[in-house]
């Protein structure tokens, strides 16, 4: 709800919001009626905030994420995926860390991944997993610059932005090669 409020305050129309406490990608995949609710307004961008309830810490998670992406209309729609939060409880933190790293390293390059972990270091409730209302607000405030800029960023530019370090490295090698050729020809 805080993300919905943020988006609407910035002039974005939120056509649908689906939330099921305790669900993971594979939970939604088993209940396709939720996808039809989500896609009813034919959104051009879908923001996903899933991963905290993932318990499949294996390659099967990749299959589930792929099926989920297909179910939400990827690649026709832009997808922004907000990763799992930091947890204080060790068993949950291990799952959240594994899932966030998997998503960061394995989502398709044009799915924008926002790492929530740096914005969720404090403000946990007694269970060590969930947050106070103020901490949830701090989380949304922390990711909002990246979220808002990602909504307006065309996918082609996002892919280019991810490849920039490689492109700069290749260009510098070409420059060195040209300089060596000119000097020693």
GROMACS .gro file of N, CA, C and O in nm, residues 19-142:
model
  496
   19UNK      N    1  -0.212  -0.885  -0.329
   19UNK     CA    2  -0.127  -0.913  -0.215
   19UNK      C    3  -0.181  -1.035  -0.141
   19UNK      O    4  -0.301  -1.041  -0.111
   20UNK      N    5  -0.094  -1.129  -0.115
   20UNK     CA    6  -0.130  -1.248  -0.037
   20UNK      C    7  -0.018  -1.271   0.064
   20UNK      O    8   0.095  -1.306   0.026
   21UNK      N    9  -0.047  -1.253   0.188
   21UNK     CA   10   0.052  -1.270   0.294
   21UNK      C   11   0.102  -1.414   0.296
   21UNK      O   12   0.023  -1.508   0.293
   22UNK      N   13   0.234  -1.428   0.299
   22UNK     CA   14   0.296  -1.559   0.307
   22UNK      C   15   0.316  -1.630   0.174
   22UNK      O   16   0.366  -1.741   0.170
   23UNK      N   17   0.278  -1.567   0.063
   23UNK     CA   18   0.289  -1.632  -0.067
   23UNK      C   19   0.424  -1.603  -0.133
   23UNK      O   20   0.487  -1.502  -0.107
   24UNK      N   21   0.464  -1.694  -0.219
   24UNK     CA   22   0.585  -1.682  -0.299
   24UNK      C   23   0.545  -1.693  -0.447
   24UNK      O   24   0.428  -1.714  -0.478
   25UNK      N   25   0.641  -1.685  -0.536
   25UNK     CA   26   0.611  -1.694  -0.679
   25UNK      C   27   0.534  -1.821  -0.711
   25UNK      O   28   0.435  -1.818  -0.784
   26UNK      N   29   0.578  -1.933  -0.655
   26UNK     CA   30   0.514  -2.061  -0.686
   26UNK      C   31   0.372  -2.068  -0.630
   26UNK      O   32   0.289  -2.138  -0.685
   27UNK      N   33   0.343  -1.994  -0.524
   27UNK     CA   34   0.206  -1.989  -0.471
   27UNK      C   35   0.114  -1.922  -0.572
   27UNK      O   36   0.004  -1.971  -0.599
   28UNK      N   37   0.159  -1.810  -0.629
   28UNK     CA   38   0.079  -1.741  -0.730
   28UNK      C   39   0.064  -1.826  -0.856
   28UNK      O   40  -0.042  -1.828  -0.918
   29UNK      N   41   0.171  -1.895  -0.894
   29UNK     CA   42   0.164  -1.979  -1.015
   29UNK      C   43   0.056  -2.087  -1.002
   29UNK      O   44  -0.004  -2.127  -1.102
   30UNK      N   45   0.031  -2.133  -0.880
   30UNK     CA   46  -0.073  -2.235  -0.858
   30UNK      C   47  -0.214  -2.178  -0.859
   30UNK      O   48  -0.311  -2.252  -0.864
   31UNK      N   49  -0.227  -2.047  -0.849
   31UNK     CA   50  -0.358  -1.980  -0.844
   31UNK      C   51  -0.366  -1.874  -0.954
   31UNK      O   52  -0.358  -1.754  -0.926
   32UNK      N   53  -0.381  -1.914  -1.081
   32UNK     CA   54  -0.375  -1.818  -1.192
   32UNK      C   55  -0.483  -1.711  -1.191
   32UNK      O   56  -0.471  -1.611  -1.261
   33UNK      N   57  -0.587  -1.725  -1.112
   33UNK     CA   58  -0.693  -1.623  -1.108
   33UNK      C   59  -0.636  -1.489  -1.061
   33UNK      O   60  -0.686  -1.383  -1.101
   34UNK      N   61  -0.533  -1.490  -0.980
   34UNK     CA   62  -0.473  -1.365  -0.934
   34UNK      C   63  -0.407  -1.290  -1.049
   34UNK      O   64  -0.404  -1.167  -1.050
   35UNK      N   65  -0.355  -1.362  -1.146
   35UNK     CA   66  -0.292  -1.296  -1.261
   35UNK      C   67  -0.395  -1.224  -1.346
   35UNK      O   68  -0.371  -1.114  -1.395
   36UNK      N   69  -0.512  -1.284  -1.363
   36UNK     CA   70  -0.615  -1.217  -1.443
   36UNK      C   71  -0.662  -1.089  -1.374
   36UNK      O   72  -0.688  -0.988  -1.440
   37UNK      N   73  -0.669  -1.090  -1.241
   37UNK     CA   74  -0.703  -0.967  -1.166
   37UNK      C   75  -0.596  -0.861  -1.188
   37UNK      O   76  -0.625  -0.745  -1.215
   38UNK      N   77  -0.472  -0.902  -1.180
   38UNK     CA   78  -0.359  -0.810  -1.195
   38UNK      C   79  -0.353  -0.751  -1.335
   38UNK      O   80  -0.328  -0.633  -1.354
   39UNK      N   81  -0.379  -0.833  -1.436
   39UNK     CA   82  -0.363  -0.790  -1.575
   39UNK      C   83  -0.489  -0.728  -1.634
   39UNK      O   84  -0.488  -0.684  -1.749
   40UNK      N   85  -0.596  -0.724  -1.558
   40UNK     CA   86  -0.723  -0.674  -1.606
   40UNK      C   87  -0.712  -0.533  -1.666
   40UNK      O   88  -0.773  -0.504  -1.768
   41UNK      N   89  -0.635  -0.445  -1.609
   41UNK     CA   90  -0.620  -0.310  -1.660
   41UNK      C   91  -0.513  -0.296  -1.767
   41UNK      O   92  -0.480  -0.184  -1.806
   42UNK      N   93  -0.456  -0.407  -1.814
   42UNK     CA   94  -0.352  -0.409  -1.916
   42UNK      C   95  -0.236  -0.313  -1.883
   42UNK      O   96  -0.205  -0.221  -1.959
   43UNK      N   97  -0.171  -0.332  -1.767
   43UNK     CA   98  -0.064  -0.242  -1.726
   43UNK      C   99   0.058  -0.253  -1.817
   43UNK      O  100   0.086  -0.360  -1.871
   44UNK      N  101   0.130  -0.143  -1.832
   44UNK     CA  102   0.254  -0.149  -1.910
   44UNK      C  103   0.374  -0.183  -1.822
   44UNK      O  104   0.476  -0.230  -1.870
   45UNK      N  105   0.361  -0.161  -1.691
   45UNK     CA  106   0.468  -0.192  -1.595
   45UNK      C  107   0.409  -0.268  -1.479
   45UNK      O  108   0.302  -0.234  -1.429
   46UNK      N  109   0.482  -0.372  -1.435
   46UNK     CA  110   0.440  -0.448  -1.317
   46UNK      C  111   0.553  -0.444  -1.215
   46UNK      O  112   0.669  -0.471  -1.248
   47UNK      N  113   0.516  -0.407  -1.094
   47UNK     CA  114   0.614  -0.402  -0.984
   47UNK      C  115   0.588  -0.525  -0.897
   47UNK      O  116   0.476  -0.546  -0.849
   48UNK      N  117   0.691  -0.604  -0.879
   48UNK     CA  118   0.683  -0.728  -0.802
   48UNK      C  119   0.764  -0.709  -0.675
   48UNK      O  120   0.878  -0.663  -0.680
   49UNK      N  121   0.707  -0.745  -0.563
   49UNK     CA  122   0.779  -0.744  -0.437
   49UNK      C  123   0.759  -0.881  -0.373
   49UNK      O  124   0.675  -0.900  -0.286
   50UNK      N  125   0.835  -0.976  -0.424
   50UNK     CA  126   0.827  -1.115  -0.377
   50UNK      C  127   0.967  -1.169  -0.354
   50UNK      O  128   1.061  -1.128  -0.420
   51UNK      N  129   0.977  -1.264  -0.265
   51UNK     CA  130   1.104  -1.329  -0.240
   51UNK      C  131   1.123  -1.363  -0.094
   51UNK      O  132   1.194  -1.457  -0.060
   52UNK      N  133   1.059  -1.287  -0.007
   52UNK     CA  134   1.075  -1.311   0.136
   52UNK      C  135   1.021  -1.444   0.182
   52UNK      O  136   1.067  -1.498   0.282
   53UNK      N  137   0.925  -1.500   0.110
   53UNK     CA  138   0.867  -1.628   0.150
   53UNK      C  139   0.917  -1.745   0.066
   53UNK      O  140   0.862  -1.855   0.074
   54UNK      N  141   1.019  -1.721  -0.013
   54UNK     CA  142   1.075  -1.829  -0.094
   54UNK      C  143   1.142  -1.932  -0.003
   54UNK      O  144   1.226  -1.898   0.079
   55UNK      N  145   1.107  -2.057  -0.020
   55UNK     CA  146   1.173  -2.164   0.054
   55UNK      C  147   1.240  -2.264  -0.040
   55UNK      O  148   1.294  -2.364   0.005
   56UNK      N  149   1.235  -2.236  -0.170
   56UNK     CA  150   1.298  -2.324  -0.269
   56UNK      C  151   1.436  -2.269  -0.302
   56UNK      O  152   1.455  -2.195  -0.398
   57UNK      N  153   1.533  -2.305  -0.221
   57UNK     CA  154   1.669  -2.254  -0.238
   57UNK      C  155   1.748  -2.348  -0.329
   57UNK      O  156   1.849  -2.405  -0.290
   58UNK      N  157   1.699  -2.360  -0.453
   58UNK     CA  158   1.762  -2.449  -0.550
   58UNK      C  159   1.725  -2.400  -0.689
   58UNK      O  160   1.655  -2.301  -0.705
   59UNK      N  161   1.769  -2.473  -0.789
   59UNK     CA  162   1.741  -2.435  -0.927
   59UNK      C  163   1.591  -2.436  -0.958
   59UNK      O  164   1.547  -2.371  -1.052
   60UNK      N  165   1.512  -2.506  -0.879
   60UNK     CA  166   1.368  -2.507  -0.903
   60UNK      C  167   1.307  -2.368  -0.885
   60UNK      O  168   1.201  -2.337  -0.941
   61UNK      N  169   1.373  -2.282  -0.807
   61UNK     CA  170   1.325  -2.145  -0.792
   61UNK      C  171   1.328  -2.072  -0.925
   61UNK      O  172   1.237  -1.997  -0.958
   62UNK      N  173   1.430  -2.098  -1.004
   62UNK     CA  174   1.440  -2.036  -1.136
   62UNK      C  175   1.323  -2.071  -1.226
   62UNK      O  176   1.269  -1.985  -1.298
   63UNK      N  177   1.281  -2.195  -1.223
   63UNK     CA  178   1.166  -2.238  -1.302
   63UNK      C  179   1.041  -2.164  -1.255
   63UNK      O  180   0.960  -2.117  -1.335
   64UNK      N  181   1.025  -2.152  -1.125
   64UNK     CA  182   0.909  -2.084  -1.068
   64UNK      C  183   0.909  -1.936  -1.105
   64UNK      O  184   0.805  -1.880  -1.141
   65UNK      N  185   1.025  -1.871  -1.099
   65UNK     CA  186   1.035  -1.729  -1.135
   65UNK      C  187   1.005  -1.712  -1.284
   65UNK      O  188   0.933  -1.620  -1.323
   66UNK      N  189   1.059  -1.800  -1.367
   66UNK     CA  190   1.031  -1.793  -1.511
   66UNK      C  191   0.883  -1.807  -1.541
   66UNK      O  192   0.828  -1.732  -1.624
   67UNK      N  193   0.817  -1.901  -1.476
   67UNK     CA  194   0.673  -1.920  -1.495
   67UNK      C  195   0.596  -1.797  -1.446
   67UNK      O  196   0.503  -1.750  -1.510
   68UNK      N  197   0.638  -1.741  -1.333
   68UNK     CA  198   0.574  -1.622  -1.279
   68UNK      C  199   0.587  -1.505  -1.376
   68UNK      O  200   0.490  -1.434  -1.405
   69UNK      N  201   0.707  -1.484  -1.429
   69UNK     CA  202   0.728  -1.375  -1.525
   69UNK      C  203   0.639  -1.393  -1.647
   69UNK      O  204   0.578  -1.296  -1.695
   70UNK      N  205   0.630  -1.514  -1.696
   70UNK     CA  206   0.542  -1.541  -1.809
   70UNK      C  207   0.397  -1.510  -1.774
   70UNK      O  208   0.323  -1.450  -1.853
   71UNK      N  209   0.355  -1.548  -1.655
   71UNK     CA  210   0.217  -1.526  -1.610
   71UNK      C  211   0.181  -1.378  -1.597
   71UNK      O  212   0.065  -1.341  -1.610
   72UNK      N  213   0.280  -1.292  -1.570
   72UNK     CA  214   0.251  -1.149  -1.558
   72UNK      C  215   0.271  -1.075  -1.691
   72UNK      O  216   0.259  -0.954  -1.696
   73UNK      N  217   0.301  -1.150  -1.795
   73UNK     CA  218   0.310  -1.089  -1.927
   73UNK      C  219   0.447  -1.041  -1.968
   73UNK      O  220   0.460  -0.964  -2.063
   74UNK      N  221   0.550  -1.085  -1.899
   74UNK     CA  222   0.686  -1.054  -1.941
   74UNK      C  223   0.717  -1.139  -2.064
   74UNK      O  224   0.678  -1.254  -2.068
   75UNK      N  225   0.779  -1.086  -2.168
   75UNK     CA  226   0.849  -0.959  -2.180
   75UNK      C  227   0.765  -0.845  -2.240
   75UNK      O  228   0.818  -0.737  -2.263
   76UNK      N  229   0.639  -0.867  -2.265
   76UNK     CA  230   0.555  -0.761  -2.320
   76UNK      C  231   0.549  -0.641  -2.225
   76UNK      O  232   0.545  -0.527  -2.269
   77UNK      N  233   0.548  -0.668  -2.095
   77UNK     CA  234   0.541  -0.563  -1.994
   77UNK      C  235   0.675  -0.544  -1.927
   77UNK      O  236   0.749  -0.640  -1.906
   78UNK      N  237   0.701  -0.419  -1.889
   78UNK     CA  238   0.821  -0.390  -1.811
   78UNK      C  239   0.798  -0.446  -1.670
   78UNK      O  240   0.689  -0.433  -1.613
   79UNK      N  241   0.901  -0.508  -1.614
   79UNK     CA  242   0.892  -0.565  -1.479
   79UNK      C  243   1.000  -0.503  -1.392
   79UNK      O  244   1.117  -0.498  -1.430
   80UNK      N  245   0.959  -0.455  -1.276
   80UNK     CA  246   1.050  -0.406  -1.174
   80UNK      C  247   1.032  -0.497  -1.054
   80UNK      O  248   0.920  -0.512  -1.004
   81UNK      N  249   1.139  -0.560  -1.011
   81UNK     CA  250   1.131  -0.658  -0.903
   81UNK      C  251   1.204  -0.605  -0.780
   81UNK      O  252   1.324  -0.579  -0.785
   82UNK      N  253   1.132  -0.590  -0.670
   82UNK     CA  254   1.190  -0.546  -0.544
   82UNK      C  255   1.223  -0.671  -0.463
   82UNK      O  256   1.136  -0.753  -0.435
   83UNK      N  257   1.349  -0.685  -0.426
   83UNK     CA  258   1.396  -0.804  -0.357
   83UNK      C  259   1.355  -0.810  -0.210
   83UNK      O  260   1.295  -0.717  -0.155
   84UNK      N  261   1.389  -0.920  -0.148
   84UNK     CA  262   1.354  -0.946  -0.008
   84UNK      C  263   1.429  -0.851   0.086
   84UNK      O  264   1.539  -0.806   0.056
   85UNK      N  265   1.368  -0.826   0.200
   85UNK     CA  266   1.425  -0.739   0.302
   85UNK      C  267   1.530  -0.812   0.385
   85UNK      O  268   1.538  -0.936   0.384
   86UNK      N  269   1.606  -0.737   0.457
   86UNK     CA  270   1.699  -0.791   0.555
   86UNK      C  271   1.616  -0.844   0.672
   86UNK      O  272   1.514  -0.784   0.708
   87UNK      N  273   1.657  -0.954   0.730
   87UNK     CA  274   1.590  -1.009   0.848
   87UNK      C  275   1.693  -1.025   0.959
   87UNK      O  276   1.811  -1.047   0.934
   88UNK      N  277   1.648  -1.013   1.081
   88UNK     CA  278   1.735  -1.031   1.196
   88UNK      C  279   1.742  -1.178   1.235
   88UNK      O  280   1.845  -1.227   1.278
   89UNK      N  281   1.632  -1.250   1.216
   89UNK     CA  282   1.627  -1.393   1.248
   89UNK      C  283   1.712  -1.470   1.147
   89UNK      O  284   1.690  -1.461   1.027
   90UNK      N  285   1.809  -1.545   1.193
   90UNK     CA  286   1.912  -1.608   1.108
   90UNK      C  287   1.853  -1.699   1.000
   90UNK      O  288   1.895  -1.691   0.885
   91UNK      N  289   1.760  -1.787   1.033
   91UNK     CA  290   1.707  -1.879   0.933
   91UNK      C  291   1.637  -1.804   0.820
   91UNK      O  292   1.652  -1.837   0.702
   92UNK      N  293   1.564  -1.700   0.855
   92UNK     CA  294   1.495  -1.620   0.755
   92UNK      C  295   1.596  -1.536   0.676
   92UNK      O  296   1.586  -1.525   0.553
   93UNK      N  297   1.694  -1.480   0.745
   93UNK     CA  298   1.796  -1.400   0.677
   93UNK      C  299   1.871  -1.484   0.573
   93UNK      O  300   1.901  -1.437   0.463
   94UNK      N  301   1.902  -1.608   0.606
   94UNK     CA  302   1.971  -1.695   0.510
   94UNK      C  303   1.886  -1.713   0.383
   94UNK      O  304   1.938  -1.707   0.271
   95UNK      N  305   1.755  -1.734   0.399
   95UNK     CA  306   1.666  -1.748   0.283
   95UNK      C  307   1.657  -1.618   0.204
   95UNK      O  308   1.665  -1.618   0.082
   96UNK      N  309   1.642  -1.507   0.275
   96UNK     CA  310   1.631  -1.377   0.209
   96UNK      C  311   1.758  -1.343   0.131
   96UNK      O  312   1.751  -1.294   0.018
   97UNK      N  313   1.872  -1.370   0.191
   97UNK     CA  314   1.999  -1.342   0.124
   97UNK      C  315   2.014  -1.429   0.000
   97UNK      O  316   2.051  -1.380  -0.107
   98UNK      N  317   1.986  -1.558   0.012
   98UNK     CA  318   1.997  -1.648  -0.103
   98UNK      C  319   1.905  -1.601  -0.215
   98UNK      O  320   1.946  -1.592  -0.331
   99UNK      N  321   1.780  -1.571  -0.181
   99UNK     CA  322   1.681  -1.532  -0.281
   99UNK      C  323   1.719  -1.401  -0.347
   99UNK      O  324   1.713  -1.388  -0.471
  100UNK      N  325   1.762  -1.302  -0.269
  100UNK     CA  326   1.801  -1.173  -0.327
  100UNK      C  327   1.919  -1.188  -0.421
  100UNK      O  328   1.920  -1.130  -0.529
  101UNK      N  329   2.018  -1.265  -0.380
  101UNK     CA  330   2.134  -1.288  -0.468
  101UNK      C  331   2.094  -1.361  -0.595
  101UNK      O  332   2.141  -1.330  -0.703
  102UNK      N  333   2.006  -1.461  -0.581
  102UNK     CA  334   1.962  -1.534  -0.699
  102UNK      C  335   1.891  -1.440  -0.795
  102UNK      O  336   1.919  -1.440  -0.915
  103UNK      N  337   1.798  -1.359  -0.744
  103UNK     CA  338   1.724  -1.267  -0.830
  103UNK      C  339   1.818  -1.166  -0.896
  103UNK      O  340   1.810  -1.141  -1.016
  104UNK      N  341   1.910  -1.110  -0.818
  104UNK     CA  342   2.003  -1.011  -0.870
  104UNK      C  343   2.087  -1.070  -0.984
  104UNK      O  344   2.115  -1.003  -1.083
  105UNK      N  345   2.125  -1.195  -0.971
  105UNK     CA  346   2.215  -1.256  -1.069
  105UNK      C  347   2.146  -1.333  -1.181
  105UNK      O  348   2.211  -1.367  -1.279
  106UNK      N  349   2.016  -1.362  -1.168
  106UNK     CA  350   1.952  -1.450  -1.265
  106UNK      C  351   1.828  -1.396  -1.334
  106UNK      O  352   1.781  -1.459  -1.429
  107UNK      N  353   1.773  -1.285  -1.286
  107UNK     CA  354   1.658  -1.229  -1.358
  107UNK      C  355   1.704  -1.188  -1.497
  107UNK      O  356   1.821  -1.151  -1.516
  108UNK      N  357   1.616  -1.190  -1.596
  108UNK     CA  358   1.655  -1.141  -1.729
  108UNK      C  359   1.708  -0.997  -1.719
  108UNK      O  360   1.666  -0.921  -1.632
  109UNK      N  361   1.800  -0.962  -1.808
  109UNK     CA  362   1.868  -0.833  -1.798
  109UNK      C  363   1.775  -0.714  -1.811
  109UNK      O  364   1.808  -0.606  -1.763
  110UNK      N  365   1.658  -0.731  -1.870
  110UNK     CA  366   1.567  -0.617  -1.880
  110UNK      C  367   1.460  -0.615  -1.771
  110UNK      O  368   1.371  -0.531  -1.771
  111UNK      N  369   1.472  -0.705  -1.673
  111UNK     CA  370   1.390  -0.696  -1.552
  111UNK      C  371   1.473  -0.615  -1.452
  111UNK      O  372   1.586  -0.651  -1.420
  112UNK      N  373   1.418  -0.506  -1.409
  112UNK     CA  374   1.490  -0.417  -1.318
  112UNK      C  375   1.480  -0.473  -1.177
  112UNK      O  376   1.370  -0.495  -1.125
  113UNK      N  377   1.595  -0.495  -1.114
  113UNK     CA  378   1.599  -0.549  -0.978
  113UNK      C  379   1.638  -0.438  -0.881
  113UNK      O  380   1.739  -0.370  -0.902
  114UNK      N  381   1.556  -0.419  -0.779
  114UNK     CA  382   1.587  -0.322  -0.674
  114UNK      C  383   1.617  -0.400  -0.546
  114UNK      O  384   1.531  -0.474  -0.496
  115UNK      N  385   1.737  -0.384  -0.496
  115UNK     CA  386   1.778  -0.454  -0.374
  115UNK      C  387   1.724  -0.379  -0.253
  115UNK      O  388   1.765  -0.266  -0.224
  116UNK      N  389   1.633  -0.440  -0.181
  116UNK     CA  390   1.571  -0.377  -0.064
  116UNK      C  391   1.659  -0.385   0.059
  116UNK      O  392   1.641  -0.310   0.155
  117UNK      N  393   1.757  -0.475   0.058
  117UNK     CA  394   1.834  -0.504   0.179
  117UNK      C  395   1.900  -0.381   0.242
  117UNK      O  396   1.891  -0.362   0.362
  118UNK      N  397   1.964  -0.293   0.163
  118UNK     CA  398   2.027  -0.176   0.227
  118UNK      C  399   1.927  -0.082   0.296
  118UNK      O  400   1.965  -0.005   0.383
  119UNK      N  401   1.802  -0.090   0.259
  119UNK     CA  402   1.699  -0.001   0.313
  119UNK      C  403   1.618  -0.065   0.427
  119UNK      O  404   1.523  -0.005   0.474
  120UNK      N  405   1.657  -0.186   0.465
  120UNK     CA  406   1.579  -0.260   0.565
  120UNK      C  407   1.670  -0.317   0.675
  120UNK      O  408   1.645  -0.425   0.727
  121UNK      N  409   1.771  -0.243   0.710
  121UNK     CA  410   1.867  -0.290   0.810
  121UNK      C  411   1.815  -0.278   0.953
  121UNK      O  412   1.859  -0.349   1.042
  122UNK      N  413   1.720  -0.185   0.974
  122UNK     CA  414   1.669  -0.160   1.109
  122UNK      C  415   1.516  -0.151   1.106
  122UNK      O  416   1.456  -0.146   1.000
  123UNK      N  417   1.459  -0.146   1.224
  123UNK     CA  418   1.314  -0.127   1.235
  123UNK      C  419   1.235  -0.256   1.241
  123UNK      O  420   1.114  -0.256   1.220
  124UNK      N  421   1.302  -0.368   1.272
  124UNK     CA  422   1.233  -0.496   1.280
  124UNK      C  423   1.146  -0.506   1.405
  124UNK      O  424   1.180  -0.452   1.510
  125UNK      N  425   1.038  -0.577   1.391
  125UNK     CA  426   0.954  -0.610   1.507
  125UNK      C  427   1.022  -0.720   1.587
  125UNK      O  428   1.127  -0.771   1.550
  126UNK      N  429   0.959  -0.763   1.694
  126UNK     CA  430   1.017  -0.865   1.783
  126UNK      C  431   1.043  -0.997   1.713
  126UNK      O  432   1.129  -1.073   1.756
  127UNK      N  433   0.969  -1.027   1.604
  127UNK     CA  434   0.990  -1.155   1.536
  127UNK      C  435   1.118  -1.158   1.452
  127UNK      O  436   1.159  -1.261   1.402
  128UNK      N  437   1.183  -1.042   1.435
  128UNK     CA  438   1.308  -1.035   1.360
  128UNK      C  439   1.291  -1.045   1.209
  128UNK      O  440   1.388  -1.056   1.136
  129UNK      N  441   1.167  -1.042   1.161
  129UNK     CA  442   1.138  -1.059   1.019
  129UNK      C  443   1.058  -0.940   0.965
  129UNK      O  444   1.093  -0.881   0.864
  130UNK      N  445   0.950  -0.908   1.034
  130UNK     CA  446   0.862  -0.802   0.989
  130UNK      C  447   0.905  -0.669   1.048
  130UNK      O  448   0.991  -0.665   1.136
  131UNK      N  449   0.844  -0.561   1.001
  131UNK     CA  450   0.888  -0.427   1.038
  131UNK      C  451   0.777  -0.346   1.101
  131UNK      O  452   0.659  -0.377   1.085
  132UNK      N  453   0.817  -0.241   1.170
  132UNK     CA  454   0.720  -0.145   1.221
  132UNK      C  455   0.666  -0.065   1.102
  132UNK      O  456   0.727  -0.063   0.995
  133UNK      N  457   0.556   0.001   1.122
  133UNK     CA  458   0.497   0.084   1.014
  133UNK      C  459   0.596   0.191   0.970
  133UNK      O  460   0.613   0.216   0.852
  134UNK      N  461   0.665   0.252   1.065
  134UNK     CA  462   0.763   0.355   1.033
  134UNK      C  463   0.879   0.297   0.951
  134UNK      O  464   0.930   0.361   0.858
  135UNK      N  465   0.921   0.175   0.983
  135UNK     CA  466   1.030   0.111   0.908
  135UNK      C  467   0.986   0.075   0.767
  135UNK      O  468   1.066   0.085   0.673
  136UNK      N  469   0.860   0.032   0.749
  136UNK     CA  470   0.811   0.007   0.613
  136UNK      C  471   0.813   0.136   0.532
  136UNK      O  472   0.850   0.137   0.416
  137UNK      N  473   0.775   0.247   0.595
  137UNK     CA  474   0.777   0.377   0.528
  137UNK      C  475   0.921   0.414   0.489
  137UNK      O  476   0.947   0.461   0.379
  138UNK      N  477   1.015   0.390   0.580
  138UNK     CA  478   1.157   0.417   0.553
  138UNK      C  479   1.205   0.332   0.436
  138UNK      O  480   1.283   0.377   0.352
  139UNK      N  481   1.161   0.207   0.428
  139UNK     CA  482   1.196   0.115   0.320
  139UNK      C  483   1.150   0.174   0.187
  139UNK      O  484   1.227   0.185   0.091
  140UNK      N  485   1.025   0.214   0.180
  140UNK     CA  486   0.970   0.270   0.055
  140UNK      C  487   1.041   0.401   0.020
  140UNK      O  488   1.076   0.423  -0.096
  141UNK      N  489   1.065   0.485   0.120
  141UNK     CA  490   1.138   0.609   0.094
  141UNK      C  491   1.278   0.579   0.040
  141UNK      O  492   1.328   0.650  -0.048
  142UNK      N  493   1.341   0.475   0.091
  142UNK     CA  494   1.477   0.439   0.048
  142UNK      C  495   1.483   0.391  -0.097
  142UNK      O  496   1.576   0.422  -0.170
   0.00000   0.00000   0.00000
